[in-house]
CSV table of C-alpha atoms and ligand atoms in Angstrom, one decimal:
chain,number,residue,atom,x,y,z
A,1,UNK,CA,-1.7,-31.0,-9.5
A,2,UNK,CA,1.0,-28.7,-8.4
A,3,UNK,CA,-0.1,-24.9,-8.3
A,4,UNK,CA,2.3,-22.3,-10.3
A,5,UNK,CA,3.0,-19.1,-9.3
A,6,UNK,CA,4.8,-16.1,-10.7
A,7,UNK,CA,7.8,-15.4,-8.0
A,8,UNK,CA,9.7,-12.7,-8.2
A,9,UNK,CA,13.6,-14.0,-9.0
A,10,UNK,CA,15.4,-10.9,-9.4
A,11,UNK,CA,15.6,-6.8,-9.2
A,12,UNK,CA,17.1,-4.3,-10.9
A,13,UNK,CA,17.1,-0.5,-10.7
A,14,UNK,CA,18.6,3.2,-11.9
A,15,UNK,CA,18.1,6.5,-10.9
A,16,UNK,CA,19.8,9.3,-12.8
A,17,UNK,CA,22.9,11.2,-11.5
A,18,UNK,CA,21.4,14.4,-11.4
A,19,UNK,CA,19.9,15.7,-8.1
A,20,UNK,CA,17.5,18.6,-8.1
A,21,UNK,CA,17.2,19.7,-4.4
A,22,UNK,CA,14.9,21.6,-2.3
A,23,UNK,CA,17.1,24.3,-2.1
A,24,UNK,CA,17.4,24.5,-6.1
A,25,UNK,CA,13.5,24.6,-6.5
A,26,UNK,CA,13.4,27.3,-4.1
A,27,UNK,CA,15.7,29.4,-6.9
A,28,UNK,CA,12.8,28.2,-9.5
A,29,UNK,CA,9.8,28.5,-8.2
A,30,UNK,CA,8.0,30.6,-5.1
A,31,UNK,CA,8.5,27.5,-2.4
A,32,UNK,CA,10.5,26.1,0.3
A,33,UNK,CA,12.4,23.8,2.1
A,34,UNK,CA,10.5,23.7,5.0
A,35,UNK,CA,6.7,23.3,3.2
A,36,UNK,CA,8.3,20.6,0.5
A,37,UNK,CA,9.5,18.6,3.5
A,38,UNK,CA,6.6,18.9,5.8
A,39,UNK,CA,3.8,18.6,3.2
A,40,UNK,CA,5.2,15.6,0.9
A,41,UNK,CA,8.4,14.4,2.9
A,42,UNK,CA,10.5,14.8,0.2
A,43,UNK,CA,14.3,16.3,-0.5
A,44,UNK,CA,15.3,15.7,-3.4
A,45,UNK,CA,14.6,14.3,-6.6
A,46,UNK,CA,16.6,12.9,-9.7
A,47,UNK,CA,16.5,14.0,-13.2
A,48,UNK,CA,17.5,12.8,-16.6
A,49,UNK,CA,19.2,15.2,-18.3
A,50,UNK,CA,20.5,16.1,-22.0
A,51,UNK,CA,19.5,15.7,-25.4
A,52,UNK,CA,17.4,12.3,-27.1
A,53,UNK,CA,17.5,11.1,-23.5
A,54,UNK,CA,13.7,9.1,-23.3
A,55,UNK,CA,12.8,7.1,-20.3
A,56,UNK,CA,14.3,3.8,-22.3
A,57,UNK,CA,17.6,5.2,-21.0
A,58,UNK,CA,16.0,4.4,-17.2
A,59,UNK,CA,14.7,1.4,-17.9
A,60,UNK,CA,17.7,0.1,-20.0
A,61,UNK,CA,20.2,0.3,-17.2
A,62,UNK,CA,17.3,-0.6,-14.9
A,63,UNK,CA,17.4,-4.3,-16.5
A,64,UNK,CA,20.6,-4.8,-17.9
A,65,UNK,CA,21.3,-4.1,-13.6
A,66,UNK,CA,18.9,-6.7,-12.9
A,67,UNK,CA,21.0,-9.2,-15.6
A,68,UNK,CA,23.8,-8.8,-14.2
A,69,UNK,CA,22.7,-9.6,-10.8
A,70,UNK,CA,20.3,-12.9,-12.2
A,71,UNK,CA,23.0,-13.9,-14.7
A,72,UNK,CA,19.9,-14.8,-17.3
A,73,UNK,CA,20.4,-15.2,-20.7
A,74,UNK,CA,18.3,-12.6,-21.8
A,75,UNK,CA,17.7,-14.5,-25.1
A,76,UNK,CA,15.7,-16.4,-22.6
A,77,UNK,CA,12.8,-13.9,-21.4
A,78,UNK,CA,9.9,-14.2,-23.3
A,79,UNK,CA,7.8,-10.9,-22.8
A,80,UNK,CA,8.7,-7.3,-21.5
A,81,UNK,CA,6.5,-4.9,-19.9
A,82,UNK,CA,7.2,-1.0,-19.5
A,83,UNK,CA,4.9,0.7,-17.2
A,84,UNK,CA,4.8,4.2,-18.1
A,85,UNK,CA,3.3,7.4,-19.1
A,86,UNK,CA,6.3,8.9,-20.4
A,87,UNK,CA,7.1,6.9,-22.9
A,88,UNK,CA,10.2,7.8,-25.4
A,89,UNK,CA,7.4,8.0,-28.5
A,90,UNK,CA,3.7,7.9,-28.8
A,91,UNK,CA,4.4,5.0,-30.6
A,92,UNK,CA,6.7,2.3,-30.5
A,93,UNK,CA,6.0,1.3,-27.4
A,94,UNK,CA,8.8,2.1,-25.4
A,95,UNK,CA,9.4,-2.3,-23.8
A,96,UNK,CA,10.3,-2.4,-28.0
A,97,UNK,CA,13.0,-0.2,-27.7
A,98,UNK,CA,14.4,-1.9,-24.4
A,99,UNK,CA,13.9,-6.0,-25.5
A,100,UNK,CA,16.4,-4.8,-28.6
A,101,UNK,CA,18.6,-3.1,-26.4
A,102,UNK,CA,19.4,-5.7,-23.6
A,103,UNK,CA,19.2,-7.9,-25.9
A,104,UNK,CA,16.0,-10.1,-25.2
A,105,UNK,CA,15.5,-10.6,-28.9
A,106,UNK,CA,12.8,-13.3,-28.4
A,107,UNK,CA,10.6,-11.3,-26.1
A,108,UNK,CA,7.2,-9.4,-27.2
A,109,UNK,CA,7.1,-6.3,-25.9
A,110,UNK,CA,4.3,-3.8,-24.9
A,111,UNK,CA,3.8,-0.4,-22.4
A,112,UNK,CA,1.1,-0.6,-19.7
A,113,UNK,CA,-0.3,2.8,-19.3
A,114,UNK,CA,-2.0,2.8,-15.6
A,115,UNK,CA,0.1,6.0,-14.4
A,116,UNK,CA,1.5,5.5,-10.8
A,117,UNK,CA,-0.4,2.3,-10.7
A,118,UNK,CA,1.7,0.9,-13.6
A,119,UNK,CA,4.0,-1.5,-11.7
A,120,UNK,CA,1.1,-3.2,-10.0
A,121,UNK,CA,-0.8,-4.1,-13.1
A,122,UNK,CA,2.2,-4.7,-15.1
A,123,UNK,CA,3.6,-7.2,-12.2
A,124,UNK,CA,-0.4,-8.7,-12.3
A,125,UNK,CA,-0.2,-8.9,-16.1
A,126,UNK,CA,3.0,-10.4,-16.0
A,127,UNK,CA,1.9,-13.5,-13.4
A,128,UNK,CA,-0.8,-14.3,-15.0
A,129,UNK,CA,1.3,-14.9,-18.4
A,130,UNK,CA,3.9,-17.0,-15.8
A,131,UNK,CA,0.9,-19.1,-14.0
A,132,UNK,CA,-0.9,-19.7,-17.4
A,133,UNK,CA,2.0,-21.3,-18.4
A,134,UNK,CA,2.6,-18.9,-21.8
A,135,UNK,CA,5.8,-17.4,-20.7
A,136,UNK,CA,8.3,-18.7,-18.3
A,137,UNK,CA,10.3,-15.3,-17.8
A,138,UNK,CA,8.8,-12.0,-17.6
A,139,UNK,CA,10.6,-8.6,-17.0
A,140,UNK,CA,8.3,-5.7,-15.5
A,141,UNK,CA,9.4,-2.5,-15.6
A,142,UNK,CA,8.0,0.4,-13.5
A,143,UNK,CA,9.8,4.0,-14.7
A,144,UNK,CA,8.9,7.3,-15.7
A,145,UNK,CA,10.9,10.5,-16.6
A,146,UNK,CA,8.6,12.8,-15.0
A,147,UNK,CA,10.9,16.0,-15.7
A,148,UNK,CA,9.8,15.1,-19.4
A,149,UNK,CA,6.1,16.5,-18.3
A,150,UNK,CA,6.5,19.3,-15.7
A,151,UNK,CA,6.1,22.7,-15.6
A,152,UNK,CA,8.8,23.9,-13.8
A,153,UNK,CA,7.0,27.0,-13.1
A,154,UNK,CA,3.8,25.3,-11.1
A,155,UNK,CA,4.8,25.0,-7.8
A,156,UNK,CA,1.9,22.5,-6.6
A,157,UNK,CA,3.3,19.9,-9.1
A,158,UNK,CA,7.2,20.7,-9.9
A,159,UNK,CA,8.3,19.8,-6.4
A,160,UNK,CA,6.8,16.3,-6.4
A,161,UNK,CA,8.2,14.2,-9.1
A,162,UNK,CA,11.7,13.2,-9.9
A,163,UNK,CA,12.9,10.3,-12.9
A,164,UNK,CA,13.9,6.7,-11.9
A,165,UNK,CA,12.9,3.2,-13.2
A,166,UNK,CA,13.2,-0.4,-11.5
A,167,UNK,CA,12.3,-3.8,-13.0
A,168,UNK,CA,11.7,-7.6,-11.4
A,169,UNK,CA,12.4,-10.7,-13.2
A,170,UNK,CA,9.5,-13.1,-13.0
A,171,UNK,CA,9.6,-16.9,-13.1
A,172,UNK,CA,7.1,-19.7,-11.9
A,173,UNK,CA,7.4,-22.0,-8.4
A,174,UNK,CA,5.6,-24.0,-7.0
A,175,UNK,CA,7.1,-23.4,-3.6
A,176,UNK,CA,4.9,-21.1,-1.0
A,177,UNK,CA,6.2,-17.7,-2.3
A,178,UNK,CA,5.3,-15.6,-5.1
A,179,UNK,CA,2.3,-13.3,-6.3
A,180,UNK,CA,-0.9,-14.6,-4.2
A,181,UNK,CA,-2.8,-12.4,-5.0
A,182,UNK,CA,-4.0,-8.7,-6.3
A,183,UNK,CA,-6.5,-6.1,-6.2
A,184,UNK,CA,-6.6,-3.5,-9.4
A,185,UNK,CA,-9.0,-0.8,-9.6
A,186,UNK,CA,-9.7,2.2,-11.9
A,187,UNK,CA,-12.3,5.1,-12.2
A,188,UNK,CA,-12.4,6.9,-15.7
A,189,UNK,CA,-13.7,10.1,-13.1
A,190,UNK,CA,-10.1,11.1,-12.2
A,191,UNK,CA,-9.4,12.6,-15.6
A,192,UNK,CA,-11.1,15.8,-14.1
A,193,UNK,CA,-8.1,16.1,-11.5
A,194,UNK,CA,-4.7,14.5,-12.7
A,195,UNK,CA,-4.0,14.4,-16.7
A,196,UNK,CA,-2.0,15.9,-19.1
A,197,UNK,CA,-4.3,18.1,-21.8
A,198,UNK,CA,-2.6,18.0,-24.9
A,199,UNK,CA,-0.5,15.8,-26.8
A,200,UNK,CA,-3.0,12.9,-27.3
A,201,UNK,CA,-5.5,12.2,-30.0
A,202,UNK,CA,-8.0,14.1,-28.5
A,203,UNK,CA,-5.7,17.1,-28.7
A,204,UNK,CA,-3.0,16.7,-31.1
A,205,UNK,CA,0.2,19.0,-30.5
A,206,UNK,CA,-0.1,22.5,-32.0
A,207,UNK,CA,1.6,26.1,-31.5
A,208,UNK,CA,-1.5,26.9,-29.1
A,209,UNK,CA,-1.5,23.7,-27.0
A,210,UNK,CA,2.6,24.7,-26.6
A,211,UNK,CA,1.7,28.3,-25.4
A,212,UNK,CA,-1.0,27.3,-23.4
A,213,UNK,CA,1.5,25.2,-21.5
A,214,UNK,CA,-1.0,22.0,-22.0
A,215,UNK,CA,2.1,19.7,-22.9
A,216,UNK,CA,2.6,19.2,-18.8
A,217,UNK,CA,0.7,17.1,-15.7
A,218,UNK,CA,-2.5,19.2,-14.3
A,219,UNK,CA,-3.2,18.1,-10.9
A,220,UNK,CA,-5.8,19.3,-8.5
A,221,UNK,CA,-3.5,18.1,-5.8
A,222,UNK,CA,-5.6,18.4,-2.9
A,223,UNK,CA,-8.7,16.5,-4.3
A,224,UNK,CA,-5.9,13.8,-5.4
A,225,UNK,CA,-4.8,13.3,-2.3
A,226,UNK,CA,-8.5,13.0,-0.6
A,227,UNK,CA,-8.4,10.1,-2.9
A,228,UNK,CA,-5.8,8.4,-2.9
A,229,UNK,CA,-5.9,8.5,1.2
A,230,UNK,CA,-9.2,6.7,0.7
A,231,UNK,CA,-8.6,4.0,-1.7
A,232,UNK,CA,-5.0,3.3,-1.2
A,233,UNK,CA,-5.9,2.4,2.3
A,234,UNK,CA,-9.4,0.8,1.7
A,235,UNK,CA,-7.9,-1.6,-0.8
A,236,UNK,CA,-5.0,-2.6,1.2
A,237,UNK,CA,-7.3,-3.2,4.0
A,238,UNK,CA,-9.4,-5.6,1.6
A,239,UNK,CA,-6.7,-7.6,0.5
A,240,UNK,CA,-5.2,-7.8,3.8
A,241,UNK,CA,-8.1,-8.9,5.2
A,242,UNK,CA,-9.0,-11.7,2.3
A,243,UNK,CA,-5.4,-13.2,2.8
A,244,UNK,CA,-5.2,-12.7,6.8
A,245,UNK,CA,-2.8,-10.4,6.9
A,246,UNK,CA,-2.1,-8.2,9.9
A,247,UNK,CA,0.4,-5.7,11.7
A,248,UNK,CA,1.8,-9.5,12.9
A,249,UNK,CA,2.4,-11.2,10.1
A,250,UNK,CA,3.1,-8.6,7.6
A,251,UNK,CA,6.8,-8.1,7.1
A,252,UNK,CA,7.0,-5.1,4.9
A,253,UNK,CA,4.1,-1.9,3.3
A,254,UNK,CA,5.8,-1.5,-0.2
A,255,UNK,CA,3.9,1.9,-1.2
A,256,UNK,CA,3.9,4.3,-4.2
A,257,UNK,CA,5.8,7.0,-3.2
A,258,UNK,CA,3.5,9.7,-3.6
A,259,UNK,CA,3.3,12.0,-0.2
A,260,UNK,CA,4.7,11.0,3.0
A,261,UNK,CA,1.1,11.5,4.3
A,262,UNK,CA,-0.4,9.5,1.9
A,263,UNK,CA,2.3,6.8,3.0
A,264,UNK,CA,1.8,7.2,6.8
A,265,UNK,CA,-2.8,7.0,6.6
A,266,UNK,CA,-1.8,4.0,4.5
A,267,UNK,CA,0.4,2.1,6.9
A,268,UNK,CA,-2.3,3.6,9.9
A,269,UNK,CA,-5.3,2.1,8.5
A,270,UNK,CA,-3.1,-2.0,8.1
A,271,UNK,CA,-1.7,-1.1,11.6
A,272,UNK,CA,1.7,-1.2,10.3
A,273,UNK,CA,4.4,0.7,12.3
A,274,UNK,CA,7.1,2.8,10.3
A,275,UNK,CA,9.8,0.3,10.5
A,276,UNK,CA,8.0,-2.3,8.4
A,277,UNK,CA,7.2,0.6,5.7
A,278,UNK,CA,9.2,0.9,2.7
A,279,UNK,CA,10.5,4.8,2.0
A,280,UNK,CA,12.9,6.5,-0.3
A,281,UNK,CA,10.2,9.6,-1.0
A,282,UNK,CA,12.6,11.8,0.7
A,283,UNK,CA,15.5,10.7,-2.0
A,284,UNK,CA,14.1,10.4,-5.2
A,285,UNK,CA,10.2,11.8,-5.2
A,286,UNK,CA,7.9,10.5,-7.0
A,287,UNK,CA,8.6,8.7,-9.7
A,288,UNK,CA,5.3,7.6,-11.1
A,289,UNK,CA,5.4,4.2,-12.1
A,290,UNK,CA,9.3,4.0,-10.3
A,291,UNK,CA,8.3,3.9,-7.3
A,292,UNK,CA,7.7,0.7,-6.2
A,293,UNK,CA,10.3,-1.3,-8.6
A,294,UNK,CA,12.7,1.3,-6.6
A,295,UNK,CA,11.7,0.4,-3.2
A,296,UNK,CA,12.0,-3.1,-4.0
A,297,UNK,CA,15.9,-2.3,-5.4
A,298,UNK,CA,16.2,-0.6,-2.4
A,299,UNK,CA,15.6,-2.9,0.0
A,300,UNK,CA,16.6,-5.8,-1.7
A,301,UNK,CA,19.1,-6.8,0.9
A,302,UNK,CA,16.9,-6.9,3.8
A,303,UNK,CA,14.1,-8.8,2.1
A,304,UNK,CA,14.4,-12.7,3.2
A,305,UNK,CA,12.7,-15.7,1.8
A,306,UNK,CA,9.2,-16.6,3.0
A,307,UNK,CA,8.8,-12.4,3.9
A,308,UNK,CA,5.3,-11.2,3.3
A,309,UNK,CA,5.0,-7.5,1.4
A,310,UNK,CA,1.8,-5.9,0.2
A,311,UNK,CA,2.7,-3.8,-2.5
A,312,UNK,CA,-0.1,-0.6,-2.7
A,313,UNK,CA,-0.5,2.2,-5.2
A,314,UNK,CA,-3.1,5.1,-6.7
A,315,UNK,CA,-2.6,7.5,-8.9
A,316,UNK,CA,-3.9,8.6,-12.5
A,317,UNK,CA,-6.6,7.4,-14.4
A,318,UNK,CA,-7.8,7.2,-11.3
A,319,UNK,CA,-6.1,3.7,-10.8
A,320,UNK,CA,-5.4,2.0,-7.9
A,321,UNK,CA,-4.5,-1.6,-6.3
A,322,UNK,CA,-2.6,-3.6,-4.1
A,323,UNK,CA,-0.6,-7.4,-4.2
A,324,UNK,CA,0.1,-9.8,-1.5
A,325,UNK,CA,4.1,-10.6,-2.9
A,326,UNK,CA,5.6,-13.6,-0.3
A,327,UNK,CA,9.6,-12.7,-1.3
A,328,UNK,CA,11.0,-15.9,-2.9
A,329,UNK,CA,14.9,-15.2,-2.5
A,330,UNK,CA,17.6,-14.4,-0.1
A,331,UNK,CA,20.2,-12.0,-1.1
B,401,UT7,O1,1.2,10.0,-7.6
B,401,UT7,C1,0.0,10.4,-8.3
B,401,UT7,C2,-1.0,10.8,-7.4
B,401,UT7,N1,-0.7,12.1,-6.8
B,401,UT7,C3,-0.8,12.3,-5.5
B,401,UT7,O2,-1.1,11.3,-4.8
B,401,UT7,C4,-0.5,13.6,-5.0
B,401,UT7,C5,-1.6,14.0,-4.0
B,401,UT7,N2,-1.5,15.4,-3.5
B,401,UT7,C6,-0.5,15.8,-2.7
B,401,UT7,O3,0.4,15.2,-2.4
B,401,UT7,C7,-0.7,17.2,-2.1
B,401,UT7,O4,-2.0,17.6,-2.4
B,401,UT7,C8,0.3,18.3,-2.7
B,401,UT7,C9,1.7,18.0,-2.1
B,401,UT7,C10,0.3,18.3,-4.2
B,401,UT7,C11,-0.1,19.7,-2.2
B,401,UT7,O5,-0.2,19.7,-0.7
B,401,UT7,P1,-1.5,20.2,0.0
B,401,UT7,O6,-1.3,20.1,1.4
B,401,UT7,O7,-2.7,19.4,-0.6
B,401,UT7,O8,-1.6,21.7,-0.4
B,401,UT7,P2,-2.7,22.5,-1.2
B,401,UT7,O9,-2.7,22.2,-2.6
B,401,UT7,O10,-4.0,22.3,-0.4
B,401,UT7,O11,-2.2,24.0,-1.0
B,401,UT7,C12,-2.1,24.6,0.3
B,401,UT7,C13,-1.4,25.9,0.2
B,401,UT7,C14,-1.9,26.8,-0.9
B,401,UT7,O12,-1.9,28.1,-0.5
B,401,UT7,P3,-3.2,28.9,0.1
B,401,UT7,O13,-4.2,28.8,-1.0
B,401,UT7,O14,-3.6,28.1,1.3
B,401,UT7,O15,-2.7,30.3,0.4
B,401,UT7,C15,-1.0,26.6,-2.0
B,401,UT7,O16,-0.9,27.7,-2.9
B,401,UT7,O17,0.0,25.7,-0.1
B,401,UT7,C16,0.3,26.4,-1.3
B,401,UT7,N3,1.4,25.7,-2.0
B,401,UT7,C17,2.7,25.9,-1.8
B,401,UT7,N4,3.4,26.7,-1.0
B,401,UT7,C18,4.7,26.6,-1.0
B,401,UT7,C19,1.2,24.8,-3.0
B,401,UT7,N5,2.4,24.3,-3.4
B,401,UT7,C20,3.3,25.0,-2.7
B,401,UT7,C21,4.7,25.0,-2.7
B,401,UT7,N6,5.4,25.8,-1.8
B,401,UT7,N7,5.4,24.2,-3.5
């Protein structure tokens, strides 16, 4: 019997028009140029603004650009995941309020809440759904609007993030391309260093929660990155190794955008030089569960059938993982 996979088919993506620079942030908070760019590599970031504007708006145009490029019926996708921990309500989920908008009327619909990890277990989620033979086309969607959660008057965390969403089409092959295979991890411990305090069941929005600023990401950013250096490199390591992949055969390092340096031990530790690493840090920041979707909209064009990328990521929860992706398409 002929093996199915889940192959990615198409890509879609949207970043807001509003750019907040380096130079801006410096009028906000007490921080430059100079340390922004030399400790995380980034310049600028994007930012959805005005009223009623929920991250739905990002991943809307995020898939109704990957329809137009796939010219799918969307009648025709059967399930939608949003990767996110902004979400536009606690609840509906926020894939609910995109399937009715673009239109995919006979999808289900859920959020996948795995913080910058998101895209990774959503695009794992959404295979196995494609290879078990339940759904034939899956859209995963990777976006957060970060701005929705910052304190724009905490240095260590403002300068970081940014808003964006991206989204791939899934469909099953039997060709040699497609998800091989993923490694997902997650460690209940992080809490302690990255979460948002308030706002949840545990501690339900009240007048003191909102003057204690508890509505906004805490991040003990140095322990973080101790971290995610660690296990963003170990588990790429492991999956490279389990597939043989190496700094030869190993066309592209799709990473979540998190810290240049985070980016550069990762690529170190697979032996992959800079060229072969995916990076638009310096454009649009991190954008949680964007990031990767974004790279992959990015790039698009230079990715050719039969290309191998290993897709890795950490971040809240803690969660982290990587995939082995051989890209299906040319452009
Ligand atoms: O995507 C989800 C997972 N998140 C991550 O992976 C983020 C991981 N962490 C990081 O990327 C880095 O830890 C940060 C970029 C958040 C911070 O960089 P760092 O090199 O770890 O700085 P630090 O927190 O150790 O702070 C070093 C110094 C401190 O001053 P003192 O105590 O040495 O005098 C900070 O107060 O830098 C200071 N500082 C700043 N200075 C200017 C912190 N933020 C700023 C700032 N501008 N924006």
């Amino acid at each position: 019997m002929t093996s199915i996979r889940a192959a990615i088919t198409g890509v879609g993506g949207y970043v807001p028009e509003y750019i907040l620079t380096n130079q801006e942030l410096e009028t906000m908070v007490e921080t430059t140029d100079e340390w922004i760019t030399s400790r995380t590599g980034i310049k600028e970031r994007r930012i959805l603004k005005g009223e009623n504007q929920g991250v739905s708006v990002l991943g809307i145009a995020a898939v109704k650009d990957m329809l137009a490029k796939t010219k799918i019926d969307p009648k025709e996708i059967d399930c939608v995941i949003f990767a996110t921990v902004t979400a536009d309500m606690t609840f509906p989920a926020t894939a609910n309020i995109v399937a009715s908008a673009v239109g995919a009327t006979n999808a289900f619909s859920f959020d996948m809440g795995a913080a910058c990890s998101g895209f990774l277990y959503g695009l794992s989620a959404g295979a196995s759904y494609i290879q078990s033979g339940m759904c034939k086309k899956v859209v995963v969607i990777g976006g957060d609007k970060m701005s929705a959660i910052m304190d724009y008057t905490d240095r260590t965390t403002c300068i970081i993030f940014g808003d964006g969403a991206g989204c791939v089409l899934l469909e099953p092959t039997t060709e040699d391309v497609g998800i091989v295979d993923s490694i997902l991890k997650s460690d209940g411990a992080g809490e302690t260093y990255l979460h948002m305090k308030a706002g949840g069941s545990r501690m339900p929005a009240s007048r003191e929660t909102v003057d204690k600023r508890q509505h906004f990401v805490y991040q003990e950013g140095s322990a973080v990155f101790k971290f995610a250096v660690t296990n963003m490199a170990d588990v790429s390591a492991q999956l490279a190794g389990r597939n043989n992949l190496n700094a030869d055969n190993i066309n592209w390092l799709v990473p979540h955008q998190a810290n240049k340096r985070i980016i550069d031990a990762t690529a170190h530790r697979v032996g992959i030089t800079e060229d072969k690493v995916m990076m638009n840090i310096e454009r649009y920041g991190n954008t949680t569960a964007g990031t990767i979707p974004l790279l992959l909209w990015d790039y698009e064009k230079q990715l050719k059938k039969g290309d191998n990328l290993l897709l890795a990521a950490f971040g809240g929860g803690f969660t982290w993982g990587a995939v082995y992706v051989k890209w299906a398409y040319n452009s």
